[in-house]
Short mmCIF file of C-alpha atoms in Angstrom, two decimals:
data_model
loop_
_atom_site.label_atom_id
_atom_site.label_comp_id
_atom_site.label_asym_id
_atom_site.label_seq_id
_atom_site.Cartn_x
_atom_site.Cartn_y
_atom_site.Cartn_z
CA UNK A 1 52.14 48.89 7.17
CA UNK A 2 49.98 45.96 8.13
CA UNK A 3 51.82 42.75 8.96
CA UNK A 4 49.33 40.23 7.52
CA UNK A 5 51.47 37.25 8.42
CA UNK A 6 51.53 38.26 12.08
CA UNK A 7 47.79 38.76 12.23
CA UNK A 8 47.23 35.41 10.60
CA UNK A 9 49.58 33.57 13.01
CA UNK A 10 47.90 35.16 16.02
CA UNK A 11 44.46 34.13 14.78
CA UNK A 12 45.56 30.54 14.13
CA UNK A 13 46.91 30.28 17.72
CA UNK A 14 43.66 31.65 19.08
CA UNK A 15 41.56 29.25 17.01
CA UNK A 16 43.61 26.28 18.21
CA UNK A 17 42.82 27.27 21.78
CA UNK A 18 39.11 27.79 21.11
CA UNK A 19 38.62 24.61 19.07
CA UNK A 20 41.24 22.18 20.40
CA UNK A 21 39.33 19.04 19.30
CA UNK A 22 38.03 20.22 15.94
CA UNK A 23 40.84 22.44 14.55
CA UNK A 24 43.27 20.88 12.07
CA UNK A 25 46.11 22.64 10.20
CA UNK A 26 46.48 21.37 6.64
CA UNK A 27 49.30 23.64 5.40
CA UNK A 28 51.29 26.75 6.41
CA UNK A 29 51.91 28.33 2.99
CA UNK A 30 49.26 29.32 2.33
CA UNK A 31 47.80 28.87 5.77
CA UNK A 32 45.00 26.33 5.41
CA UNK A 33 43.02 24.65 8.17
CA UNK A 34 39.67 22.99 8.89
CA UNK A 35 37.21 23.44 11.75
CA UNK A 36 34.43 20.95 12.38
CA UNK A 37 31.21 22.52 13.66
CA UNK A 38 28.50 20.47 15.36
CA UNK A 39 25.07 21.63 16.40
CA UNK A 40 23.60 21.23 19.85
CA UNK A 41 21.69 17.99 20.35
CA UNK A 42 18.06 18.05 19.39
CA UNK A 43 15.05 16.55 21.17
CA UNK A 44 15.98 13.02 20.15
CA UNK A 45 19.73 13.68 20.44
CA UNK A 46 20.01 14.26 16.71
CA UNK A 47 22.75 16.59 15.52
CA UNK A 48 23.93 18.11 12.27
CA UNK A 49 27.54 18.71 11.46
CA UNK A 50 29.80 20.32 8.90
CA UNK A 51 33.55 20.69 8.40
CA UNK A 52 34.67 24.07 7.09
CA UNK A 53 37.94 24.60 5.25
CA UNK A 54 39.58 28.04 5.31
CA UNK A 55 42.59 29.36 3.38
CA UNK A 56 44.15 32.74 4.06
CA UNK A 57 44.80 34.98 1.12
CA UNK A 58 48.00 36.99 1.13
CA UNK A 59 46.38 40.18 2.44
CA UNK A 60 43.86 38.60 4.82
CA UNK A 61 42.07 40.13 6.74
CA UNK A 62 41.84 42.95 4.22
CA UNK A 63 40.85 40.22 1.78
CA UNK A 64 38.19 37.65 2.52
CA UNK A 65 39.49 34.15 3.19
CA UNK A 66 38.70 31.27 0.86
CA UNK A 67 36.15 28.89 2.38
CA UNK A 68 34.30 25.72 1.48
CA UNK A 69 32.38 22.86 3.06
CA UNK A 70 34.46 19.67 2.80
CA UNK A 71 32.04 17.35 4.61
CA UNK A 72 28.65 17.36 6.30
CA UNK A 73 26.29 15.08 8.21
CA UNK A 74 22.48 15.14 8.22
CA UNK A 75 22.28 18.29 6.14
CA UNK A 76 20.05 18.75 3.12
CA UNK A 77 21.39 20.31 -0.08
CA UNK A 78 19.47 23.50 0.59
CA UNK A 79 21.05 23.67 4.06
CA UNK A 80 24.54 23.52 2.53
CA UNK A 81 23.61 26.27 0.10
CA UNK A 82 22.31 28.44 2.95
CA UNK A 83 25.55 27.97 4.91
CA UNK A 84 27.69 29.04 1.94
CA UNK A 85 25.56 32.17 1.50
CA UNK A 86 25.88 32.88 5.22
CA UNK A 87 29.69 32.64 5.06
CA UNK A 88 29.76 34.99 2.09
CA UNK A 89 27.60 37.55 3.88
CA UNK A 90 29.57 37.43 7.12
CA UNK A 91 32.91 37.66 5.30
CA UNK A 92 31.85 40.83 3.48
CA UNK A 93 30.49 42.40 6.69
CA UNK A 94 33.70 41.73 8.64
CA UNK A 95 36.22 42.62 5.96
CA UNK A 96 39.37 44.21 7.47
CA UNK A 97 39.12 42.28 10.75
CA UNK A 98 40.16 38.73 11.61
CA UNK A 99 36.90 36.93 11.13
CA UNK A 100 37.22 33.12 11.30
CA UNK A 101 35.72 32.91 14.81
CA UNK A 102 32.83 35.12 13.68
CA UNK A 103 32.22 32.95 10.60
CA UNK A 104 32.32 29.72 12.60
CA UNK A 105 29.99 31.15 15.27
CA UNK A 106 27.46 32.14 12.58
CA UNK A 107 27.57 28.63 11.15
CA UNK A 108 27.14 27.19 14.65
CA UNK A 109 23.94 29.21 15.14
CA UNK A 110 22.71 28.14 11.70
CA UNK A 111 23.20 24.47 12.54
CA UNK A 112 21.25 24.90 15.77
CA UNK A 113 18.43 26.49 13.76
CA UNK A 114 18.47 23.54 11.38
CA UNK A 115 18.10 21.10 14.28
CA UNK A 116 15.10 23.10 15.52
CA UNK A 117 13.67 23.05 12.01
CA UNK A 118 14.07 19.28 11.89
CA UNK A 119 12.08 19.03 15.14
CA UNK A 120 9.39 21.35 13.79
CA UNK A 121 9.26 19.46 10.49
CA UNK A 122 8.83 16.14 12.26
CA UNK A 123 6.06 17.56 14.43
CA UNK A 124 4.30 18.87 11.33
CA UNK A 125 4.68 15.52 9.59
CA UNK A 126 3.22 13.79 12.65
CA UNK A 127 0.26 16.20 12.75
CA UNK A 128 -0.28 15.76 9.03
CA UNK A 129 -0.41 11.99 9.40
CA UNK A 130 -2.88 12.34 12.27
CA UNK A 131 -5.08 14.63 10.16
CA UNK A 132 -4.97 12.19 7.26
CA UNK A 133 -5.87 9.31 9.58
CA UNK A 134 -8.81 11.29 11.00
CA UNK A 135 -10.02 12.18 7.51
CA UNK A 136 -9.77 8.56 6.43
CA UNK A 137 -11.75 7.51 9.50
CA UNK A 138 -14.46 10.07 8.68
CA UNK A 139 -14.65 8.86 5.10
CA UNK A 140 -15.05 5.29 6.30
CA UNK A 141 -18.01 6.17 8.53
CA UNK A 142 -19.68 8.82 6.41
CA UNK A 143 -18.80 7.57 2.96
CA UNK A 144 -18.59 9.67 -0.16
CA UNK A 145 -21.37 12.26 -0.64
CA UNK A 146 -23.64 11.24 -3.51
CA UNK A 147 -23.74 13.60 -6.45
CA UNK A 148 -25.41 13.25 -9.84
CA UNK A 149 -22.03 12.73 -11.46
CA UNK A 150 -20.70 9.99 -9.17
CA UNK A 151 -24.14 8.29 -9.09
CA UNK A 152 -24.25 8.12 -12.90
CA UNK A 153 -20.69 6.78 -12.95
CA UNK A 154 -21.60 4.14 -10.39
CA UNK A 155 -24.80 3.18 -12.28
CA UNK A 156 -22.94 2.83 -15.58
CA UNK A 157 -20.39 0.58 -13.92
CA UNK A 158 -23.10 -1.43 -12.16
CA UNK A 159 -25.11 -1.90 -15.37
CA UNK A 160 -22.00 -3.04 -17.23
CA UNK A 161 -21.18 -5.59 -14.52
CA UNK A 162 -24.78 -6.83 -14.46
CA UNK A 163 -24.82 -7.22 -18.25
CA UNK A 164 -21.61 -9.18 -18.12
CA UNK A 165 -23.08 -11.50 -15.46
CA UNK A 166 -26.18 -12.10 -17.63
CA UNK A 167 -24.02 -12.87 -20.65
CA UNK A 168 -22.00 -15.39 -18.70
CA UNK A 169 -25.20 -17.00 -17.37
CA UNK A 170 -26.70 -17.26 -20.84
CA UNK A 171 -23.48 -18.77 -22.15
CA UNK A 172 -23.39 -21.30 -19.31
CA UNK A 173 -27.07 -22.21 -19.87
CA UNK A 174 -26.48 -22.58 -23.59
CA UNK A 175 -23.47 -24.80 -22.97
CA UNK A 176 -25.42 -26.87 -20.44
CA UNK A 177 -28.26 -27.31 -22.99
CA UNK A 178 -25.82 -28.58 -25.57
CA UNK A 179 -24.32 -31.08 -23.16
CA UNK A 180 -27.70 -32.43 -21.91
CA UNK A 181 -28.92 -35.41 -24.07
CA UNK A 182 -32.57 -36.29 -24.65
CA UNK A 183 -33.89 -39.86 -24.27
CA UNK A 184 -33.91 -40.26 -28.03
CA UNK A 185 -30.32 -39.14 -28.24
CA UNK A 186 -29.34 -41.58 -25.52
CA UNK A 187 -30.93 -44.49 -27.46
CA UNK A 188 -29.32 -43.34 -30.65
CA UNK A 189 -25.92 -43.21 -29.02
CA UNK A 190 -26.27 -46.56 -27.13
CA UNK A 191 -28.25 -49.25 -29.02
CA UNK A 192 -27.88 -51.66 -26.13
CA UNK A 193 -30.62 -49.75 -24.38
CA UNK A 194 -33.10 -51.15 -26.97
CA UNK A 195 -32.55 -54.73 -25.86
CA UNK A 196 -31.74 -54.22 -22.21
CA UNK A 197 -35.11 -55.62 -21.00
CA UNK A 198 -34.93 -58.59 -23.39
CA UNK A 199 -31.44 -59.40 -22.23
CA UNK A 200 -32.66 -59.28 -18.67
CA UNK A 201 -35.38 -61.86 -19.39
CA UNK A 202 -33.00 -64.09 -21.30
CA UNK A 203 -30.56 -64.04 -18.46
CA UNK A 204 -33.44 -65.10 -16.17
CA UNK A 205 -34.08 -68.14 -18.41
CA UNK A 206 -37.53 -66.99 -19.58
CA UNK A 207 -38.92 -68.40 -16.31
CA UNK A 208 -40.95 -66.64 -13.68
CA UNK A 209 -41.19 -68.13 -10.25
CA UNK A 210 -44.50 -67.69 -8.46
CA UNK A 211 -44.73 -67.66 -4.72
CA UNK A 212 -47.85 -69.85 -4.05
CA UNK A 213 -48.00 -68.79 -0.44
CA UNK A 214 -49.37 -65.48 -1.62
CA UNK A 215 -52.56 -67.27 -2.68
CA UNK A 216 -53.01 -69.71 0.22
CA UNK A 217 -55.27 -67.42 2.19
CA UNK A 218 -57.59 -66.76 -0.70
CA UNK A 219 -59.59 -70.00 0.07
CA UNK A 220 -60.46 -68.57 3.46
CA UNK A 221 -62.16 -65.60 1.89
CA UNK A 222 -66.02 -65.81 1.93
CA UNK A 223 -67.21 -64.80 -1.46
CA UNK A 224 -71.00 -64.41 -1.63
CA UNK A 225 -72.80 -65.89 -4.58
CA UNK A 226 -75.03 -63.38 -6.22
CA UNK A 227 -77.85 -65.98 -6.38
CA UNK A 228 -77.75 -66.48 -2.59
CA UNK A 229 -78.29 -62.76 -2.03
CA UNK A 230 -81.95 -62.21 -0.99
CA UNK A 231 -81.90 -58.86 -2.67
CA UNK A 232 -80.61 -60.29 -5.88
CA UNK A 233 -82.99 -59.55 -8.79
CA UNK A 234 -81.78 -60.30 -12.26
CA UNK A 235 -84.51 -58.06 -13.68
CA UNK A 236 -83.09 -55.08 -12.00
CA UNK A 237 -79.73 -55.91 -13.53
CA UNK A 238 -81.27 -55.88 -16.96
CA UNK A 239 -82.97 -52.59 -16.29
CA UNK A 240 -79.65 -51.07 -15.55
#
């Protein structure tokens, strides 16, 4: 007859020795404990971690233990799901044998794979960004290939913008024409313009000063008398 209690005690003692810093007993009846599993450090020292909780059933190891993930760090939801499936598979394959070390080792390998996947994913993301940057650079230098469809779209947009500019210009010209007053309109609006010259003369006292010096040099001018001209012929004047 199998002594399940003895097998369980022996496994707990072994696990405490293997995982001295990450093994914690939560209860003895039923035997429940946790083991924290951490991946190896990745390229940038990143790690992923999970804490597994195990509970022995009465007839363990002929019955699978109860297990669950009670905490995790840097794991995606799909990673957690994959770990649960892995535990289920390993438990079924090792039924009848003490199996906690085997389950924990499988999870350890899975976490290391996840770290490698994180590295690969980051490298792919980096390459993708580089490809996008190169494509953007090509588009900037080569532009978009002209097709009938995109040319017609551009022309329709251009014509609409041009029409709008013409409408605004016509509206501005029309508004400017309304605001510009003719001479007649100016006189009609301001009657003082009619008498502005008269008022100017009245303010001057109706007197005009003449500068006589302007005429002083006129006496010095030699004006020839037509009768003193030897070529003067009044007949010829009449004939003209």
